[in-house]
mmCIF file of C-alpha atoms in Angstrom:
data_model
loop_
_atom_site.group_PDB
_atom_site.id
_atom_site.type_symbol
_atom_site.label_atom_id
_atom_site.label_comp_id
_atom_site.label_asym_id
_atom_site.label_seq_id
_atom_site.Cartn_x
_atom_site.Cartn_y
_atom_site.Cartn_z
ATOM 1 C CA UNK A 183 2.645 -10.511 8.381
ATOM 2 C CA UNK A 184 1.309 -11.494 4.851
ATOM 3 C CA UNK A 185 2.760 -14.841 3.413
ATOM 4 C CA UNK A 186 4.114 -15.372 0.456
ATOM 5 C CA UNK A 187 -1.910 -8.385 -22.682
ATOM 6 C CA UNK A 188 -1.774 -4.461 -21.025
ATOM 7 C CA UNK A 189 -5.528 -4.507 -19.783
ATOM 8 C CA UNK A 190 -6.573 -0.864 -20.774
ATOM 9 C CA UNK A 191 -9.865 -2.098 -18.868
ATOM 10 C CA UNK A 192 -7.474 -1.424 -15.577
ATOM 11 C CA UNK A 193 -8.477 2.305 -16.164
ATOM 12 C CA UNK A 194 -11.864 1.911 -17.141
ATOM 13 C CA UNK A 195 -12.872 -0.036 -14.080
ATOM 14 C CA UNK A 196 -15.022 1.988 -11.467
ATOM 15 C CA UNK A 197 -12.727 3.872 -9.389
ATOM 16 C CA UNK A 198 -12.541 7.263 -7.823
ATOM 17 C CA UNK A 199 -12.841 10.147 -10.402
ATOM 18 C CA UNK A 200 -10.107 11.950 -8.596
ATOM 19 C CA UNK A 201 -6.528 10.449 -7.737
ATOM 20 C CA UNK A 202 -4.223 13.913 -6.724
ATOM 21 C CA UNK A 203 -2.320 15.787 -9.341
ATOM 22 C CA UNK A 204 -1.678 12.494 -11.292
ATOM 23 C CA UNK A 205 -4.633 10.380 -12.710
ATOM 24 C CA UNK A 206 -3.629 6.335 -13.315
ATOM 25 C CA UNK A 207 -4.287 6.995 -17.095
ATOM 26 C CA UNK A 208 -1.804 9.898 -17.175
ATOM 27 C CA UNK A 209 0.620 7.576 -15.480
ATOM 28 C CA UNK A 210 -0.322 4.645 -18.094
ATOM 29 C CA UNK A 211 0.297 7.182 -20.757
ATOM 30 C CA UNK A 212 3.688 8.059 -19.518
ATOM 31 C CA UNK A 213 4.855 4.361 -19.597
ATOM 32 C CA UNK A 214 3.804 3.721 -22.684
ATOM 33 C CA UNK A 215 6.499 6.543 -24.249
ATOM 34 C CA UNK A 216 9.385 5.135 -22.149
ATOM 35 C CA UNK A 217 11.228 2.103 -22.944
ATOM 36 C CA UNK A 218 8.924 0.406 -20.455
ATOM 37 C CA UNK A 219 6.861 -0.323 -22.843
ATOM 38 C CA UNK A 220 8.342 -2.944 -24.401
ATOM 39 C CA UNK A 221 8.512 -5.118 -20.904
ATOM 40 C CA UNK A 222 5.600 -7.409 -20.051
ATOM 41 C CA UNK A 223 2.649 -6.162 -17.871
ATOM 42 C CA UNK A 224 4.331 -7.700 -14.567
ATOM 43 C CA UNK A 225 7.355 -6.342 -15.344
ATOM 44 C CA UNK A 226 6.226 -3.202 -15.905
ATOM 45 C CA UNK A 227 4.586 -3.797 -12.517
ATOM 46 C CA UNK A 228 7.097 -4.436 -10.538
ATOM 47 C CA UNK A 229 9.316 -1.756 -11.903
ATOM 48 C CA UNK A 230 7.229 1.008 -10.977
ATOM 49 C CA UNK A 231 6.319 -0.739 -7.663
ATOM 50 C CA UNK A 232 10.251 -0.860 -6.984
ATOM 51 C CA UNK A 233 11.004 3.047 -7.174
ATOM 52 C CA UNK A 234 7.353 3.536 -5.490
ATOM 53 C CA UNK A 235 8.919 1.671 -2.610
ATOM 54 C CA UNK A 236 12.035 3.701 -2.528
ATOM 55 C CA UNK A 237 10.579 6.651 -2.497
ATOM 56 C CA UNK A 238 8.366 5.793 -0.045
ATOM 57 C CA UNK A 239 11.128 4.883 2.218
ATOM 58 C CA UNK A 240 12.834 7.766 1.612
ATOM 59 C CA UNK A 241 10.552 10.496 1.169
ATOM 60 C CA UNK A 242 12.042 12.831 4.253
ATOM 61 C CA UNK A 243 15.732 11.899 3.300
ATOM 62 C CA UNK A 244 17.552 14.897 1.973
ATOM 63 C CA UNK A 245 19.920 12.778 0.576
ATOM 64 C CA UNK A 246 18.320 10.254 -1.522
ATOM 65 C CA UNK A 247 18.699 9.609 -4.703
ATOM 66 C CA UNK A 248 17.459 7.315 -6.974
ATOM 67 C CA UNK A 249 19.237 4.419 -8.233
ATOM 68 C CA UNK A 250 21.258 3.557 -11.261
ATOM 69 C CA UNK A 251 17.714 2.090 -12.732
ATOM 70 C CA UNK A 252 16.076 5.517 -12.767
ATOM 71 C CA UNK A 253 12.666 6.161 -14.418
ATOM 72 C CA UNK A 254 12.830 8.282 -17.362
ATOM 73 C CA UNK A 255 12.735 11.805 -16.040
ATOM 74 C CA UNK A 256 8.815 12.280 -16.851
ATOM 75 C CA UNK A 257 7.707 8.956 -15.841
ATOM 76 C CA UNK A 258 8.994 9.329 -12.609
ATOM 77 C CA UNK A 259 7.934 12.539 -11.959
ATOM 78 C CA UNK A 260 4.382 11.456 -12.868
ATOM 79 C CA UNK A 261 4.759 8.340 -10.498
ATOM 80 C CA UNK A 262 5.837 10.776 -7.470
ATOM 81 C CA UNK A 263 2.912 13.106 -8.103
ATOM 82 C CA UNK A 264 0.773 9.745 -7.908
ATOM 83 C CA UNK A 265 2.503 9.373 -4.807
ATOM 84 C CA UNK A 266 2.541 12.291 -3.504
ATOM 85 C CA UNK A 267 -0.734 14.121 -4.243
ATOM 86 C CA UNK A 268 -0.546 16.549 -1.616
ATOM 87 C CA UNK A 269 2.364 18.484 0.683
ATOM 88 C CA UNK A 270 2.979 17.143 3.006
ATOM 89 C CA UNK A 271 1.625 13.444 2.311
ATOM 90 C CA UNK A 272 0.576 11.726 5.303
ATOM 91 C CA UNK A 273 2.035 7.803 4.944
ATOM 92 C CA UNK A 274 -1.258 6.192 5.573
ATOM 93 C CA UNK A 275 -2.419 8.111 1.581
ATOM 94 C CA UNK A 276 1.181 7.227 0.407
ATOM 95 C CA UNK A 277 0.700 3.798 0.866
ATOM 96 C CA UNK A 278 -3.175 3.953 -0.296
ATOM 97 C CA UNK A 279 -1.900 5.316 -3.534
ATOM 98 C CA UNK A 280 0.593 2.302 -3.812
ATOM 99 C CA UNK A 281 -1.836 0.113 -3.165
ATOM 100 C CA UNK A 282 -3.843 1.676 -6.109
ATOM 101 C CA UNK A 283 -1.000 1.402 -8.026
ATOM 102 C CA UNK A 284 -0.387 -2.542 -7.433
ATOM 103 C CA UNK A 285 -4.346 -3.081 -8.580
ATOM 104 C CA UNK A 286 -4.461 -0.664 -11.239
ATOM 105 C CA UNK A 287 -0.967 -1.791 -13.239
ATOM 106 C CA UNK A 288 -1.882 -6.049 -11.918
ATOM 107 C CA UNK A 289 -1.383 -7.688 -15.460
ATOM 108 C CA UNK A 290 -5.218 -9.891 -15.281
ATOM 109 C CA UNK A 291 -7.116 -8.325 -12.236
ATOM 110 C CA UNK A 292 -10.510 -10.066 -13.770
ATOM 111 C CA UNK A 293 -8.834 -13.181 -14.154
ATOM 112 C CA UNK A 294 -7.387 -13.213 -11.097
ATOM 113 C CA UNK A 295 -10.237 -11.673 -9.002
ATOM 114 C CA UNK A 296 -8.530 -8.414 -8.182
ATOM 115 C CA UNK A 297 -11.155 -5.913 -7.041
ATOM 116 C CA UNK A 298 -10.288 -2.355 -6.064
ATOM 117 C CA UNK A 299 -11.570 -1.450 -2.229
ATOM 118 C CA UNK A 300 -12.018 2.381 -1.886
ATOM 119 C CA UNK A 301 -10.159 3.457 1.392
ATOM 120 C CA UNK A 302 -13.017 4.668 2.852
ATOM 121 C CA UNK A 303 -15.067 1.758 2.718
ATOM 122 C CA UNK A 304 -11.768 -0.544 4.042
ATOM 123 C CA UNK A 305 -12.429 1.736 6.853
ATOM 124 C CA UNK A 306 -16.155 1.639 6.898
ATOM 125 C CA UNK A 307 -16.224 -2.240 7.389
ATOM 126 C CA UNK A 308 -12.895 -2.718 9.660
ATOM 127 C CA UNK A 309 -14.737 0.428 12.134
ATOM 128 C CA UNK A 310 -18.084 -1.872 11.922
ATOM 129 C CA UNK A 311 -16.247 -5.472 12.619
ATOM 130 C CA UNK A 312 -14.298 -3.828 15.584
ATOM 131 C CA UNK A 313 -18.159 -3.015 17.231
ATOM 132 C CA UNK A 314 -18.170 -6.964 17.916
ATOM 133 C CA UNK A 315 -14.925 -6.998 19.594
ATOM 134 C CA UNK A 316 -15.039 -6.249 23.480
ATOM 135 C CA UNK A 317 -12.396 -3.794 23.949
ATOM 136 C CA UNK A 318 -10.475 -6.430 26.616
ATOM 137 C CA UNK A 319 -10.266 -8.606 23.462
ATOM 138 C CA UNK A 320 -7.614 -6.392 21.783
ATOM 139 C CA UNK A 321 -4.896 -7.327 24.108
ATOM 140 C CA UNK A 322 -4.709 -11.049 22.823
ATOM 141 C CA UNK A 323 -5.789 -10.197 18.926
ATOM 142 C CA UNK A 324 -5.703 -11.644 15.389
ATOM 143 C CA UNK A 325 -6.777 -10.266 12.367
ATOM 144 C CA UNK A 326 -6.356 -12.650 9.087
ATOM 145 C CA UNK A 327 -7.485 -11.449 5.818
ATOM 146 C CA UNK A 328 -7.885 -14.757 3.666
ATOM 147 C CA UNK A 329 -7.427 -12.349 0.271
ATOM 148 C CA UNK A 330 -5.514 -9.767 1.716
ATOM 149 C CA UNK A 331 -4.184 -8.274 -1.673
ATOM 150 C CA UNK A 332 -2.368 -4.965 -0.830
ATOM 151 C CA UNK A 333 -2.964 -4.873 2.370
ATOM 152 C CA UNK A 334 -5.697 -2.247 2.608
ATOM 153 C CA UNK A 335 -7.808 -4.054 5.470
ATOM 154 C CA UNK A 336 -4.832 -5.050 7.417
ATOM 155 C CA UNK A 337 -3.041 -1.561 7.136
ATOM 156 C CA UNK A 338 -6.814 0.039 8.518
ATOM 157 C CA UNK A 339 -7.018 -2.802 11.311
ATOM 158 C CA UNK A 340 -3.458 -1.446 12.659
ATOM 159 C CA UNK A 341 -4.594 1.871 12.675
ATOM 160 C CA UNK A 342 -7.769 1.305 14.349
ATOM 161 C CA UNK A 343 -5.872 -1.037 17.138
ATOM 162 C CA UNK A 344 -3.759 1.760 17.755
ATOM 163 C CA UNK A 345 -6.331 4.465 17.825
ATOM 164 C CA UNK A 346 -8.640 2.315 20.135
ATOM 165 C CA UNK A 347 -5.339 1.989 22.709
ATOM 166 C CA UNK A 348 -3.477 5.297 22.126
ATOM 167 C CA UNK A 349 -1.129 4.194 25.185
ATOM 168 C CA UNK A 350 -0.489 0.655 23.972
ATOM 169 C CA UNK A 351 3.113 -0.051 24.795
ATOM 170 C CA UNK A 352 5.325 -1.069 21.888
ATOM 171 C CA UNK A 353 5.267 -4.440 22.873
ATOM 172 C CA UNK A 354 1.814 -4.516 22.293
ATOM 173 C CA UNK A 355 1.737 -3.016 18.991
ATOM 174 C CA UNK A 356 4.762 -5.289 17.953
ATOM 175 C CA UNK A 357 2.115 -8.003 19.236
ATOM 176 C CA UNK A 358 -0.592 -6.756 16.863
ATOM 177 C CA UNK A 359 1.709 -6.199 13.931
ATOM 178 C CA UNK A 360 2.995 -9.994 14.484
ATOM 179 C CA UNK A 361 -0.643 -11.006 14.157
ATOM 180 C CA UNK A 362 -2.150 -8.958 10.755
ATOM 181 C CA UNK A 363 -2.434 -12.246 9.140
ATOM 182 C CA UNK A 364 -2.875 -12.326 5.381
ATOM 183 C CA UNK A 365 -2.305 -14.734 2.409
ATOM 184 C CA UNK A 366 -3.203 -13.809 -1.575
ATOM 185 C CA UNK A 367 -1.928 -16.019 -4.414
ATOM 186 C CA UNK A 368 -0.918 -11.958 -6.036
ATOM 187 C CA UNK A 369 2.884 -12.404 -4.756
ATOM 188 C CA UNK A 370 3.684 -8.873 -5.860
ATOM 189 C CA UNK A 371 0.731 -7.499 -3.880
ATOM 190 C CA UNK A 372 1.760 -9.217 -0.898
ATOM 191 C CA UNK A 373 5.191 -7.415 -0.718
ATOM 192 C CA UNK A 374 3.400 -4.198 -0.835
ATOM 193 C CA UNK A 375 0.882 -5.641 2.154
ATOM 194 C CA UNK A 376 4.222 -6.316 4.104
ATOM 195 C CA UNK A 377 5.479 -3.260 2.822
ATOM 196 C CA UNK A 378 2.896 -0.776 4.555
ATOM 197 C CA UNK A 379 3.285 -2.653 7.653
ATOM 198 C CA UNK A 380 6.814 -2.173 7.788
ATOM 199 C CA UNK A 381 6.500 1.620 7.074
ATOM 200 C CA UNK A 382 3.479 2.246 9.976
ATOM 201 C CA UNK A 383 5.820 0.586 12.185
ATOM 202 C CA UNK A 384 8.566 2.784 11.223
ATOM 203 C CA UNK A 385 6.757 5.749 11.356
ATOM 204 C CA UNK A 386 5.664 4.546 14.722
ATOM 205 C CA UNK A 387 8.768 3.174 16.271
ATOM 206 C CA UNK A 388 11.619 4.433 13.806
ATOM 207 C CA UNK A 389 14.185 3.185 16.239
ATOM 208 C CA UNK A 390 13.234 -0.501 16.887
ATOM 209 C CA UNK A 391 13.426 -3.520 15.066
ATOM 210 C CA UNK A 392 10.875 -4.854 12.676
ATOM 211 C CA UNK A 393 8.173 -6.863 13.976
#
């Protein structure tokens, strides 16, 4: 598992044109007329990052609700539809629109190297590095990402080991998920890198303890 000024240029930065029902500048507009605004950039951050995560968690509980620390009623429906762009979401775009979210709302991304990877080029390049693999490789395998940010190449990597062994015991899979390697020096990223993990192997073993 991974180890441990607002920039208006975080929406003018080449991304794709469409992001579901809710765009990243709609979202940006509906923090700024919430008392949100007043909180620093990482605060802001890790605010919306928090309820993303809850929802995430909970998003086929009946009974959830959210906590005491609510978004403001417009905000969060704004951050849901950002979510949530279509019905039903599959988790694999839920957590691709988190991990947009981390990037897009990351208080210095130049400074701090933060480049946005399109999911379907994190795909493109994890399909192409598993060509050099012989398949009887897999059993025993690591993947590190050295910059792993939110966990985009890692989360693909999981997928693909799965979808290259589609009978892979869960001992396996715990075995792969114990070895998606990543460090960043982003901290906040890093807990959503974890966080995907722990939801694919939810999704996939909802009854087992975490790797």
């Amino acid at each position: 598992m991974p180890q441990s000024a607002h920039p208006d240029s975080h929406f003018t930065r080449k991304m794709p044109k469409k992001q579901g029902k809710v765009t990243l500048k709609k979202l940006w507009t509906a923090v700024q007329n919430t008392r949100l605004a007043t909180l620093s950039p990482e605060e802001i951050r890790e605010h919306l990052l928090h309820h993303a995560f809850l929802w995430i968690e909970n998003t086929e509980s009946d009974r959830f609700q959210s906590p005491d620390d609510a978004l403001p009623e417009e905000l969060g429906k704004r951050l849901r539809g950002f979510l949530f762009p279509e019905s039903p979401t599959p988790l694999r775009k839920q957590l691709e629109q988190l991990a947009l979210l981390s990037e897009a709302f990351h208080p210095s991304p130049k400074a701090h190297g933060v480049f946005y990877t399109p999911p379907d080029l994190v795909q493109w390049i994890v399909d192409r590095c598993f060509e050099y693999v012989s398949p009887s490789e897999f059993i025993r395998f690591c993947v590190y990402d050295p910059a792993c940010g939110s966990g985009l190449f890692l989360w693909a990597a999981y997928e693909k080991l799965k979808a290259l062994h589609p009978n892979a015991n869960e001992a396996q899979c715990r075995y792969w998920q114990e070895h998606l390697l990543g460090t960043d020096i982003d901290h906040s990223a890093l807990e959503v890198a974890r966080f995907g993990l722990r939801q694919l192997w939810r999704r996939d073993y909802p009854l087992t303890p975490l790797p």
